[in-house]
Amino acid sequence: SHWVLEAPREAFFNLRRLRKIPIKWAMYQMKEFLHIKRCSTCQAYGHTANSRECKFTTPFCGCCGLRHNTRNCRNDELYCINCAEKQQKSRH
């Protein structure tokens, strides 16, 4: 079975040092889980397409960066919109 716990920063670091959590006389292994929000419309991080925070209505592809849904992409060349905006290497 799996449990998902959310904890304040200091408590999380203390638990992570232990690597195991005691619950009702049993010890459970702990693994860090990070969920980073990424918008499927504009590909930006920090919000989702359903969240009203996205100012775009036409999607950008998460693979090639062109204006179509990621699931419909037929382009072999990869292009990262987020890296390109920061003037970083974007062909990955």
PDB file of C-alpha atoms in Angstrom:
ATOM      1  CA  SER A   1       0.000   0.000   0.000  1.00  0.00           C
ATOM      2  CA  HIS A   2       1.045   3.603  -0.580  1.00  0.00           C
ATOM      3  CA  TRP A   3       0.453   6.706   1.473  1.00  0.00           C
ATOM      4  CA  VAL A   4       0.876  10.306   0.400  1.00  0.00           C
ATOM      5  CA  LEU A   5       1.788  12.756   3.150  1.00  0.00           C
ATOM      6  CA  GLU A   6       2.295  16.477   3.061  1.00  0.00           C
ATOM      7  CA  ALA A   7       4.415  18.036   5.785  1.00  0.00           C
ATOM      8  CA  PRO A   8       5.940  21.392   6.698  1.00  0.00           C
ATOM      9  CA  ARG A   9       9.477  21.832   5.378  1.00  0.00           C
ATOM     10  CA  GLU A  10      11.285  21.215   8.678  1.00  0.00           C
ATOM     11  CA  ALA A  11       9.221  18.107   9.481  1.00  0.00           C
ATOM     12  CA  PHE A  12       9.810  16.759   5.979  1.00  0.00           C
ATOM     13  CA  PHE A  13      13.596  17.079   6.303  1.00  0.00           C
ATOM     14  CA  ASN A  14      13.511  15.345   9.696  1.00  0.00           C
ATOM     15  CA  LEU A  15      11.447  12.477   8.270  1.00  0.00           C
ATOM     16  CA  ARG A  16      13.676  12.215   5.203  1.00  0.00           C
ATOM     17  CA  ARG A  17      16.730  11.772   7.428  1.00  0.00           C
ATOM     18  CA  LEU A  18      15.034   8.809   9.123  1.00  0.00           C
ATOM     19  CA  ARG A  19      14.060   7.220   5.764  1.00  0.00           C
ATOM     20  CA  LYS A  20      11.313   5.293   7.548  1.00  0.00           C
ATOM     21  CA  ILE A  21       8.095   6.361   9.238  1.00  0.00           C
ATOM     22  CA  PRO A  22       6.631   4.475  12.209  1.00  0.00           C
ATOM     23  CA  ILE A  23       2.842   4.095  12.006  1.00  0.00           C
ATOM     24  CA  LYS A  24       0.972   1.823  14.453  1.00  0.00           C
ATOM     25  CA  TRP A  25       3.965  -0.347  15.353  1.00  0.00           C
ATOM     26  CA  ALA A  26       5.010  -0.834  11.721  1.00  0.00           C
ATOM     27  CA  MET A  27       7.853   0.869   9.850  1.00  0.00           C
ATOM     28  CA  TYR A  28       7.182   2.250   6.372  1.00  0.00           C
ATOM     29  CA  GLN A  29       9.832   3.314   3.871  1.00  0.00           C
ATOM     30  CA  MET A  30       9.639   6.908   2.777  1.00  0.00           C
ATOM     31  CA  LYS A  31      10.264   8.177  -0.748  1.00  0.00           C
ATOM     32  CA  GLU A  32      10.135  11.780  -1.864  1.00  0.00           C
ATOM     33  CA  PHE A  33       7.496  12.493  -4.506  1.00  0.00           C
ATOM     34  CA  LEU A  34       7.562  15.738  -6.445  1.00  0.00           C
ATOM     35  CA  HIS A  35       4.632  16.785  -8.572  1.00  0.00           C
ATOM     36  CA  ILE A  36       5.455  19.737 -10.747  1.00  0.00           C
ATOM     37  CA  LYS A  37       2.521  21.382 -12.485  1.00  0.00           C
ATOM     38  CA  ARG A  38       2.935  21.882 -16.237  1.00  0.00           C
ATOM     39  CA  CYS A  39       0.293  23.400 -18.482  1.00  0.00           C
ATOM     40  CA  SER A  40      -0.692  21.202 -21.428  1.00  0.00           C
ATOM     41  CA  THR A  41      -1.685  24.311 -23.406  1.00  0.00           C
ATOM     42  CA  CYS A  42       1.301  26.674 -23.106  1.00  0.00           C
ATOM     43  CA  GLN A  43       3.807  24.148 -21.627  1.00  0.00           C
ATOM     44  CA  ALA A  44       4.713  26.596 -18.816  1.00  0.00           C
ATOM     45  CA  TYR A  45       5.411  25.333 -15.310  1.00  0.00           C
ATOM     46  CA  GLY A  46       3.421  26.359 -12.242  1.00  0.00           C
ATOM     47  CA  HIS A  47      -0.140  25.988 -13.513  1.00  0.00           C
ATOM     48  CA  THR A  48      -2.328  23.595 -15.487  1.00  0.00           C
ATOM     49  CA  ALA A  49      -4.512  24.137 -18.542  1.00  0.00           C
ATOM     50  CA  ASN A  50      -7.648  23.811 -16.402  1.00  0.00           C
ATOM     51  CA  SER A  51      -6.590  26.497 -13.946  1.00  0.00           C
ATOM     52  CA  ARG A  52      -7.637  29.776 -15.636  1.00  0.00           C
ATOM     53  CA  GLU A  53      -4.047  30.998 -15.205  1.00  0.00           C
ATOM     54  CA  CYS A  54      -3.102  30.118 -18.781  1.00  0.00           C
ATOM     55  CA  LYS A  55      -3.496  33.079 -21.128  1.00  0.00           C
ATOM     56  CA  PHE A  56      -3.311  30.928 -24.278  1.00  0.00           C
ATOM     57  CA  THR A  57      -6.219  29.195 -26.001  1.00  0.00           C
ATOM     58  CA  THR A  58      -4.310  27.600 -28.882  1.00  0.00           C
ATOM     59  CA  PRO A  59      -1.931  24.913 -27.584  1.00  0.00           C
ATOM     60  CA  PHE A  60       1.820  24.711 -27.995  1.00  0.00           C
ATOM     61  CA  CYS A  61       3.221  21.218 -28.579  1.00  0.00           C
ATOM     62  CA  GLY A  62       5.277  19.827 -25.687  1.00  0.00           C
ATOM     63  CA  CYS A  63       7.551  18.007 -28.163  1.00  0.00           C
ATOM     64  CA  CYS A  64       8.290  20.383 -31.040  1.00  0.00           C
ATOM     65  CA  GLY A  65       6.950  23.741 -29.791  1.00  0.00           C
ATOM     66  CA  LEU A  66       4.624  24.328 -32.747  1.00  0.00           C
ATOM     67  CA  ARG A  67       0.944  25.295 -32.429  1.00  0.00           C
ATOM     68  CA  HIS A  68      -0.800  21.912 -32.146  1.00  0.00           C
ATOM     69  CA  ASN A  69      -1.683  19.423 -29.389  1.00  0.00           C
ATOM     70  CA  THR A  70       1.248  17.353 -28.154  1.00  0.00           C
ATOM     71  CA  ARG A  71      -0.653  14.103 -28.783  1.00  0.00           C
ATOM     72  CA  ASN A  72      -0.952  15.024 -32.499  1.00  0.00           C
ATOM     73  CA  CYS A  73       2.775  15.740 -32.990  1.00  0.00           C
ATOM     74  CA  ARG A  74       4.424  14.087 -35.991  1.00  0.00           C
ATOM     75  CA  ASN A  75       7.644  16.131 -35.862  1.00  0.00           C
ATOM     76  CA  ASP A  76      10.907  14.243 -35.253  1.00  0.00           C
ATOM     77  CA  GLU A  77      12.795  17.318 -34.005  1.00  0.00           C
ATOM     78  CA  LEU A  78      12.437  18.113 -30.295  1.00  0.00           C
ATOM     79  CA  TYR A  79      12.189  21.716 -29.094  1.00  0.00           C
ATOM     80  CA  CYS A  80      11.716  22.891 -25.498  1.00  0.00           C
ATOM     81  CA  ILE A  81       9.762  26.152 -25.310  1.00  0.00           C
ATOM     82  CA  ASN A  82      10.730  26.803 -21.682  1.00  0.00           C
ATOM     83  CA  CYS A  83      14.470  26.489 -22.356  1.00  0.00           C
ATOM     84  CA  ALA A  84      14.224  28.592 -25.533  1.00  0.00           C
ATOM     85  CA  GLU A  85      12.554  31.415 -23.562  1.00  0.00           C
ATOM     86  CA  LYS A  86      15.549  31.429 -21.187  1.00  0.00           C
ATOM     87  CA  GLN A  87      18.042  31.438 -24.099  1.00  0.00           C
ATOM     88  CA  GLN A  88      19.204  27.924 -23.167  1.00  0.00           C
ATOM     89  CA  LYS A  89      19.799  24.899 -25.378  1.00  0.00           C
ATOM     90  CA  SER A  90      16.337  23.787 -26.448  1.00  0.00           C
ATOM     91  CA  ARG A  91      16.811  20.805 -28.787  1.00  0.00           C
ATOM     92  CA  HIS A  92      16.027  18.089 -26.254  1.00  0.00           C
TER      93      HIS A  92
END
